[in-house]
CSV table of C-alpha atoms in Angstrom, one decimal:
chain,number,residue,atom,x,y,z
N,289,UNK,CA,-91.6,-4.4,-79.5
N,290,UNK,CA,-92.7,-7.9,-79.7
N,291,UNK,CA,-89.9,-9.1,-77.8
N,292,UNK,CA,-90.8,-6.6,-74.9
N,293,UNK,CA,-94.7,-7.2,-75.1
N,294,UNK,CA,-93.9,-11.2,-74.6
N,295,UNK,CA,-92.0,-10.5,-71.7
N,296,UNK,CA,-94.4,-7.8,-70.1
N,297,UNK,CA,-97.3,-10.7,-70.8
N,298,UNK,CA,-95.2,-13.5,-69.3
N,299,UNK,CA,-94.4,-11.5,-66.4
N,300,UNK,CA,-98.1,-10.2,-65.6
N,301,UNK,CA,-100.2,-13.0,-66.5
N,302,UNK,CA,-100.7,-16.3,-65.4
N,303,UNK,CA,-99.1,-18.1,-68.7
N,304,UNK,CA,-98.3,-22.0,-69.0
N,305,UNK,CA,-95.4,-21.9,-71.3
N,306,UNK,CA,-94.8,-25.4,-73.5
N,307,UNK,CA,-91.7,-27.6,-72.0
N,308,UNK,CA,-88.5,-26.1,-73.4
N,309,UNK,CA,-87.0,-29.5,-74.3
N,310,UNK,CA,-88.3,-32.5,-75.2
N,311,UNK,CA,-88.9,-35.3,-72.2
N,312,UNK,CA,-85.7,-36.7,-71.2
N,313,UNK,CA,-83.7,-34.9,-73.5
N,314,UNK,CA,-80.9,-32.4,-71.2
N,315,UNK,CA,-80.6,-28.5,-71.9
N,316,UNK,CA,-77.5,-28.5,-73.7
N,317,UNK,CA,-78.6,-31.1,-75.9
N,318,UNK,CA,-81.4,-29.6,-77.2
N,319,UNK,CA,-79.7,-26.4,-77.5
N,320,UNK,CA,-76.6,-28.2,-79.4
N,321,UNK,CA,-79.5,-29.7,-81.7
N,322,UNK,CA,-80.8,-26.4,-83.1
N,323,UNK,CA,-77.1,-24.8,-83.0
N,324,UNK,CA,-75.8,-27.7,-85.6
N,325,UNK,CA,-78.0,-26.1,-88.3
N,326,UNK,CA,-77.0,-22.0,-87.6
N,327,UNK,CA,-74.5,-22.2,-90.4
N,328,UNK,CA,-77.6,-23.1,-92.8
N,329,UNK,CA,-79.2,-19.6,-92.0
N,330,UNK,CA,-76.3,-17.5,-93.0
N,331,UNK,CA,-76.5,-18.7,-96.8
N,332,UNK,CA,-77.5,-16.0,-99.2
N,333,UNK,CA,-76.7,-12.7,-97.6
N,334,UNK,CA,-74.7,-12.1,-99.8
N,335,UNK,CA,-77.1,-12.1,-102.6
N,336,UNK,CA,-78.4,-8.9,-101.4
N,337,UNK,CA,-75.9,-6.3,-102.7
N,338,UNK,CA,-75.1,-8.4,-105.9
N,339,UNK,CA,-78.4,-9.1,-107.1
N,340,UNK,CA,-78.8,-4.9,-106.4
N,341,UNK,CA,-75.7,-4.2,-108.4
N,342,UNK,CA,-77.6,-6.4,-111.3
N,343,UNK,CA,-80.7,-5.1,-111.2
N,344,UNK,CA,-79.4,-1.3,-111.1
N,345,UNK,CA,-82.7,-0.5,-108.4
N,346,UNK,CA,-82.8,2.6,-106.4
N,347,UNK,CA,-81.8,2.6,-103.3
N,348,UNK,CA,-85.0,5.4,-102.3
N,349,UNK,CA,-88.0,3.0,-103.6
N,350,UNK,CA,-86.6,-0.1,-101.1
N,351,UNK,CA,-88.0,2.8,-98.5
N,352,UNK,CA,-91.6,3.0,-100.5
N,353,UNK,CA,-91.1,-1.4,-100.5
N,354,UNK,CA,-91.1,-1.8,-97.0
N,355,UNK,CA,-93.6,0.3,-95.9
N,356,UNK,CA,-96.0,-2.5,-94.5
N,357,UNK,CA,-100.0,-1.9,-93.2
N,358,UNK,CA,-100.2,-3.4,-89.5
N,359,UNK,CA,-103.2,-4.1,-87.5
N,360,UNK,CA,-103.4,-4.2,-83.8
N,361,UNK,CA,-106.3,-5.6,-82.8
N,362,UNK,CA,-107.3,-5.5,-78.8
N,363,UNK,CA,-110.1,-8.3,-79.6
N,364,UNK,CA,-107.5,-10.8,-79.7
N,365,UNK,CA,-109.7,-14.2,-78.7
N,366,UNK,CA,-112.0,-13.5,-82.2
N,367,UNK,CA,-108.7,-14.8,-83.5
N,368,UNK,CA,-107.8,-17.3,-81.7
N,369,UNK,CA,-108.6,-20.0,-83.2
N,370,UNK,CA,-107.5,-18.7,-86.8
N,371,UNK,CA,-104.6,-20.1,-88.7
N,372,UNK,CA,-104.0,-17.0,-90.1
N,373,UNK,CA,-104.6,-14.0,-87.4
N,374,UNK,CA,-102.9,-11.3,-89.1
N,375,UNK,CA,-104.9,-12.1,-92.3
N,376,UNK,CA,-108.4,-12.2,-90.9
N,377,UNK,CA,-107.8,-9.2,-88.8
N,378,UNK,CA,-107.0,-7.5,-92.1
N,379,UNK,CA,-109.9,-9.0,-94.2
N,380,UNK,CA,-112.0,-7.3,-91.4
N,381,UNK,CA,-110.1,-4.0,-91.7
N,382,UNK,CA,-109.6,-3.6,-95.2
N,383,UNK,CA,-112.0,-5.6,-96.7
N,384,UNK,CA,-111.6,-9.0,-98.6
N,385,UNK,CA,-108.8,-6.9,-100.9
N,386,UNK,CA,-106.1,-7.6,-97.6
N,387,UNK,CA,-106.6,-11.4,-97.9
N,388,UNK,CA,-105.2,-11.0,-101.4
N,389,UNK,CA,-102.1,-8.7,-100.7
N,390,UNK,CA,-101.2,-11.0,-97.5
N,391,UNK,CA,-101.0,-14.3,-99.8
N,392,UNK,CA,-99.7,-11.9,-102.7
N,393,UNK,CA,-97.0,-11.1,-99.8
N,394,UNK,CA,-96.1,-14.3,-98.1
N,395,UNK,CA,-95.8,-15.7,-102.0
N,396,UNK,CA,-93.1,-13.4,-102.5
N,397,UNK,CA,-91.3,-13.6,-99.3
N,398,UNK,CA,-91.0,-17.5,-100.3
N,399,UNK,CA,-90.1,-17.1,-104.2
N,400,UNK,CA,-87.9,-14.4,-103.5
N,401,UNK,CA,-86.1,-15.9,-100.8
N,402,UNK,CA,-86.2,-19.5,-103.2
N,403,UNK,CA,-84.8,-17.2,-105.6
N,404,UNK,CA,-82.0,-16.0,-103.8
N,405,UNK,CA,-80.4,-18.8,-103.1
N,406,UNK,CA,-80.7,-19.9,-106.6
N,407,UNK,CA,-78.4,-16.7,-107.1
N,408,UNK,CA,-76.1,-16.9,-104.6
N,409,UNK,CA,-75.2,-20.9,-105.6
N,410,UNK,CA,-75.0,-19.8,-109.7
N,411,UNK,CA,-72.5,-17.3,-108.1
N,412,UNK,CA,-70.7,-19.9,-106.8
N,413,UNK,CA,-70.4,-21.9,-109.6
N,414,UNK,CA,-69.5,-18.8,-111.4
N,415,UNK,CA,-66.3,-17.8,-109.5
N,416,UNK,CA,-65.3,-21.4,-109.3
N,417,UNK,CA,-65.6,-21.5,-112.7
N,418,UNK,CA,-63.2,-18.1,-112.8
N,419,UNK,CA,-61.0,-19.5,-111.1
N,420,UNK,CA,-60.8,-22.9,-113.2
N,421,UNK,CA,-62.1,-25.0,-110.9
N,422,UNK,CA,-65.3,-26.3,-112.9
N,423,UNK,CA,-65.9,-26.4,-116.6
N,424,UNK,CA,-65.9,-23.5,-119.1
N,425,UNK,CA,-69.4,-23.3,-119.4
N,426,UNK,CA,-69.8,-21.9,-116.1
N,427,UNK,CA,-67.7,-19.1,-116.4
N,428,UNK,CA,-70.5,-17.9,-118.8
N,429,UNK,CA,-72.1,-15.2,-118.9
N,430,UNK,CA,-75.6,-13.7,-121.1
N,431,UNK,CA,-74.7,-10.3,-123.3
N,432,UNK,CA,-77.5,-9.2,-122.5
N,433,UNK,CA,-77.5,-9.0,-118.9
N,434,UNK,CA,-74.5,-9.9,-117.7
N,435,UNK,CA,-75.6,-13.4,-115.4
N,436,UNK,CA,-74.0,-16.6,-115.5
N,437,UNK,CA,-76.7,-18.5,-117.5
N,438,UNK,CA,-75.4,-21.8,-117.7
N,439,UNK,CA,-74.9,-22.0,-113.8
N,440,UNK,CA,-78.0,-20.3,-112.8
N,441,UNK,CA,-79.8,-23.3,-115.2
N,442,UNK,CA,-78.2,-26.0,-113.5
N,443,UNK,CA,-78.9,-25.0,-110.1
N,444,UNK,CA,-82.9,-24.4,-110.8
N,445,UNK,CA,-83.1,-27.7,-112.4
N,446,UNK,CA,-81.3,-29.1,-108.9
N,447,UNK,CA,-83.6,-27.6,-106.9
N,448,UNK,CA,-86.8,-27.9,-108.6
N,449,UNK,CA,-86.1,-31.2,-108.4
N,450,UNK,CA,-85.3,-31.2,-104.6
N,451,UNK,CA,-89.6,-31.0,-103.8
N,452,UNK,CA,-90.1,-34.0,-105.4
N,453,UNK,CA,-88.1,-35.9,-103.0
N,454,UNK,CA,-90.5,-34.9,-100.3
N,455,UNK,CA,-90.4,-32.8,-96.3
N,456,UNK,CA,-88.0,-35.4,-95.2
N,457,UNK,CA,-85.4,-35.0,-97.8
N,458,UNK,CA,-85.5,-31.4,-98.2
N,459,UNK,CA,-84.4,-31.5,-94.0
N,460,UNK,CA,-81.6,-33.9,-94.8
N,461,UNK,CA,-80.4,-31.5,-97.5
N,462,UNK,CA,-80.9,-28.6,-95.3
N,463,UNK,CA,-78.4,-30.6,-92.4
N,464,UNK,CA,-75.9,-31.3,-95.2
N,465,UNK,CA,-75.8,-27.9,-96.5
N,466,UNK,CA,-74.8,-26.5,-92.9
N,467,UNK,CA,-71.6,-28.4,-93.4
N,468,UNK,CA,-71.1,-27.6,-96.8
N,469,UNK,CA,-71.0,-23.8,-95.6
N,470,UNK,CA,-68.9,-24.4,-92.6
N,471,UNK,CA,-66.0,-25.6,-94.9
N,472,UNK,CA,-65.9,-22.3,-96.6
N,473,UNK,CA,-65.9,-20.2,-93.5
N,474,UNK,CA,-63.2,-21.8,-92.4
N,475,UNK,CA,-60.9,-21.6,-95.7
N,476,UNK,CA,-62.3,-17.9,-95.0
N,477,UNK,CA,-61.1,-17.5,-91.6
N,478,UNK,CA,-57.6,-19.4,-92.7
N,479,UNK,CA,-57.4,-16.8,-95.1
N,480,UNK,CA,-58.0,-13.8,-93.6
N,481,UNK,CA,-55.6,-15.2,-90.8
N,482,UNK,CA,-52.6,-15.3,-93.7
N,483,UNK,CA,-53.7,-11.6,-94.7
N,484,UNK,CA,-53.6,-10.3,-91.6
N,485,UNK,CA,-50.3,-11.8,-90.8
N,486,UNK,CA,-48.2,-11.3,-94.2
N,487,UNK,CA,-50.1,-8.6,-95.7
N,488,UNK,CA,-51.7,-8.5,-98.9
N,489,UNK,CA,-49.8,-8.9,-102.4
N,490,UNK,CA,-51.1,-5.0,-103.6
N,491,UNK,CA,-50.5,-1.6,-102.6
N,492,UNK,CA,-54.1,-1.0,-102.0
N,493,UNK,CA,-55.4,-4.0,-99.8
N,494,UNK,CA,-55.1,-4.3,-96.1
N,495,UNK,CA,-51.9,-3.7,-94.1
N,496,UNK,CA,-50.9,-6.5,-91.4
N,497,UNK,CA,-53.3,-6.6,-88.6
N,498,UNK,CA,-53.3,-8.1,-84.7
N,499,UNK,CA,-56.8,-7.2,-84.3
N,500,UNK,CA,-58.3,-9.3,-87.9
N,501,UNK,CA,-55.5,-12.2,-87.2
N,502,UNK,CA,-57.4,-12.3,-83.8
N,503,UNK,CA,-60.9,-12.2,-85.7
N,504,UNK,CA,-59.6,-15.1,-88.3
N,505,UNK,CA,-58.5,-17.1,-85.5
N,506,UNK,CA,-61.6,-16.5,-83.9
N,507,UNK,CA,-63.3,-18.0,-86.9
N,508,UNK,CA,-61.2,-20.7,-87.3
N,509,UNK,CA,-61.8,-22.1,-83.8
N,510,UNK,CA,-65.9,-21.2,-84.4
N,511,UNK,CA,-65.6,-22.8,-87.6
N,512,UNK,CA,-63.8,-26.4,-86.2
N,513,UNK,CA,-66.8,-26.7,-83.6
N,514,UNK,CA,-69.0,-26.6,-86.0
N,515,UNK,CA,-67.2,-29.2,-88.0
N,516,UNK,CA,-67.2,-31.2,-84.7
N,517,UNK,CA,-70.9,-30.9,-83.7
N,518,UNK,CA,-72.1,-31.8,-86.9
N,519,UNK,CA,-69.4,-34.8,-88.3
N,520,UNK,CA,-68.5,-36.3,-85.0
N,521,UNK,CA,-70.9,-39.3,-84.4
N,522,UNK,CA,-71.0,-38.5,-80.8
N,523,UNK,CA,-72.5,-35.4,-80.5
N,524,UNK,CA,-76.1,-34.2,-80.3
N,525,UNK,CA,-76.4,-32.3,-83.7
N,526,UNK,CA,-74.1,-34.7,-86.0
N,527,UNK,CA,-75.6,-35.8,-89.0
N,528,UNK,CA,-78.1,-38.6,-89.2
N,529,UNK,CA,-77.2,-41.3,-92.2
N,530,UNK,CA,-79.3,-39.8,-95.3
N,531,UNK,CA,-77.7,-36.2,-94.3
N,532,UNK,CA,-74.0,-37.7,-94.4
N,533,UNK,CA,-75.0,-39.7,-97.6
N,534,UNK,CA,-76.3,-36.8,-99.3
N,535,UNK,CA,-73.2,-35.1,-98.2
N,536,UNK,CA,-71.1,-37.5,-100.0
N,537,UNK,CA,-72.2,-37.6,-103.5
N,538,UNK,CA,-72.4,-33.9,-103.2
N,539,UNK,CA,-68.7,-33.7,-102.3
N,540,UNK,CA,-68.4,-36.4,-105.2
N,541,UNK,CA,-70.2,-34.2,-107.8
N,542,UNK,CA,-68.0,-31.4,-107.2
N,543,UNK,CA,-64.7,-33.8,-107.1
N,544,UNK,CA,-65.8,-35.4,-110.4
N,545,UNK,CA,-66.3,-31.3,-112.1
N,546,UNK,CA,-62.8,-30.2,-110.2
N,547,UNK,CA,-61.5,-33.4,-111.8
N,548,UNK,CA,-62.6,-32.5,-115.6
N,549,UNK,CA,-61.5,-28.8,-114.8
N,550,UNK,CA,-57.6,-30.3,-112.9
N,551,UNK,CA,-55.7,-29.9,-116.3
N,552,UNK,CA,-56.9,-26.1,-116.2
N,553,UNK,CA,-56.6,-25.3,-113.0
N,554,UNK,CA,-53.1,-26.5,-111.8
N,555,UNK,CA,-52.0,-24.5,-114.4
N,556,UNK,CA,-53.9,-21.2,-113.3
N,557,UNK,CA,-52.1,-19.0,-110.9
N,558,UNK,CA,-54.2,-16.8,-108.5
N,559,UNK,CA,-52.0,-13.7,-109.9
N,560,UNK,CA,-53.5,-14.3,-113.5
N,561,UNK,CA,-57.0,-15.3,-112.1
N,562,UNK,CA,-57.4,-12.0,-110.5
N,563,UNK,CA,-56.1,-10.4,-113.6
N,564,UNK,CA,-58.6,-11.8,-116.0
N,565,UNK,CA,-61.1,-11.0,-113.5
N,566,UNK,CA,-60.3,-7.1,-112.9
N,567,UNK,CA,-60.0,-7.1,-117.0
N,568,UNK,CA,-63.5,-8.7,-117.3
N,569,UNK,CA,-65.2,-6.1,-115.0
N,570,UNK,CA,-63.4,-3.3,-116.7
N,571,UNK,CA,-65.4,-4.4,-119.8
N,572,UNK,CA,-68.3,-5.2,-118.0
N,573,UNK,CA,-68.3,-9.1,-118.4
N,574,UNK,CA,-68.2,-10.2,-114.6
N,575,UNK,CA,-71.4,-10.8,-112.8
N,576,UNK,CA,-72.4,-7.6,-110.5
């Protein structure tokens, strides 16, 4: 509806639209810019159906959560000048009671969203702990609850720490990470590539498949440009010196835990890995 409406207005009014790119900057450029970081926005979907499987909430009261009071207002140049439209339109609605639900509402839009990502990295740290690739204590897991403690600690303490650093660091870390993430989608893609051409190693996975081989492929070329636009000094979205530096001692963070974890690991075969795994969720020891 709001895509619609700003068309309609676009088309029927006399509007002055903002340039699209900076001066002296091309098209492509600008759009290759914004596209560098796309990877960063896909981190934490995933949170969604584990941190429902934790929780145990039912799936009818997300209906009663996302019913949401809107305000249409036609007196649209009372607000104008208001930093917060929506709110003030509500305030004058509802009474000075909407003010407090909006900030009570954009507070938990942030913290939940802070919140997930704080998951989905503990979750991270758990399976790589799983599969012996960090230390012990991040395979661990509370009795109570079933959540890998230990990791969930360490990242919190990371990134409460990351505000502290100031704006301009926390955009540096948000340019690394879209690398970071890359890397995995394309082990992904190279993976799903193998499935789809060998088939899976039990009865009850995936046959061989044209189509996903196709789709892994897909990924893997998808994945490489990424790679390319953001690590090739060249191009318009590769990273600037305090995003590539950042990259580095993460990369050597996670070397130096792989490296106390090698004796472990080289050892582990993926057979036995998934093993251990299946037998901790039959006892209710792996993470939801």
């Amino acid at each position: 509806m709001l895509g619609v409406s700003a068309v309609y207005a676009f088309l029927t009014n006399d509007i002055e639209l903002p340039a699209a790119v900076p001066p002296g900057q091309s098209l492509l450029t600008s759009v290759f810019v914004i596209l560098a970081i796309a990877p960063w926005a896909f981190i934490g979907f995933d949170t969604v159906p584990r941190m429902a499987g934790e929780v145990g909430f039912a799936p009818r009261k997300v209906v009663g959560l996302m019913v949401t009071t809107i305000t249409v207002s036609f007196r649209v140049a009372d607000y104008r000048g208001s930093a917060l439209p929506p709110a003030e339109s509500l305030t004058d609605l509802l009474g000075p009671i909407a003010m407090v639900l909006v900030v009570v509402a954009v507070s938990a839009g942030v913290l939940t969203g802070l919140n997930g990502f704080i998951a989905a990295s503990s979750r991270v740290l758990y399976t790589m702990g799983e599969a012996k690739m960090t230390p012990r204590a991040f395979r661990s897991l509370s009795r109570a609850s079933g959540t890998p403690v230990f990791s969930i600690l360490v990242i919190a303490t990371l990134c409460s720490s990351t505000p502290w650093f100031g704006r301009a660091a926390l955009s540096w870390l948000a340019d690394m990470t879209s690398t970071g993430i890359t890397i995995p989608y394309f082990f992904a893609s190279i993976f799903e590539i193998s499935l789809a051409s060998v088939g899976p190693r039990s009865a009850e996975a995936m046959a061989p498949s044209a189509g996903l081989k196709v789709l892994g492929m897909a990924g893997t070329l998808i994945a490489v440009l990424f790679l390319s636009l953001l690590l090739v000094p060249s191009s318009p979205g590769a990273l600037g010196t305090e995003s590539l530096f950042a990259l580095i001692v993460w990369a050597v963070l996670g070397g130096a835990l792989l490296g106390l974890s090698w004796p472990r690991f080289k050892t582990t075969g993926i057979d036995a890995l998934h093993q251990e795994y299946t037998e901790a969720e039959q006892q209710g020891q792996a993470p939801m």
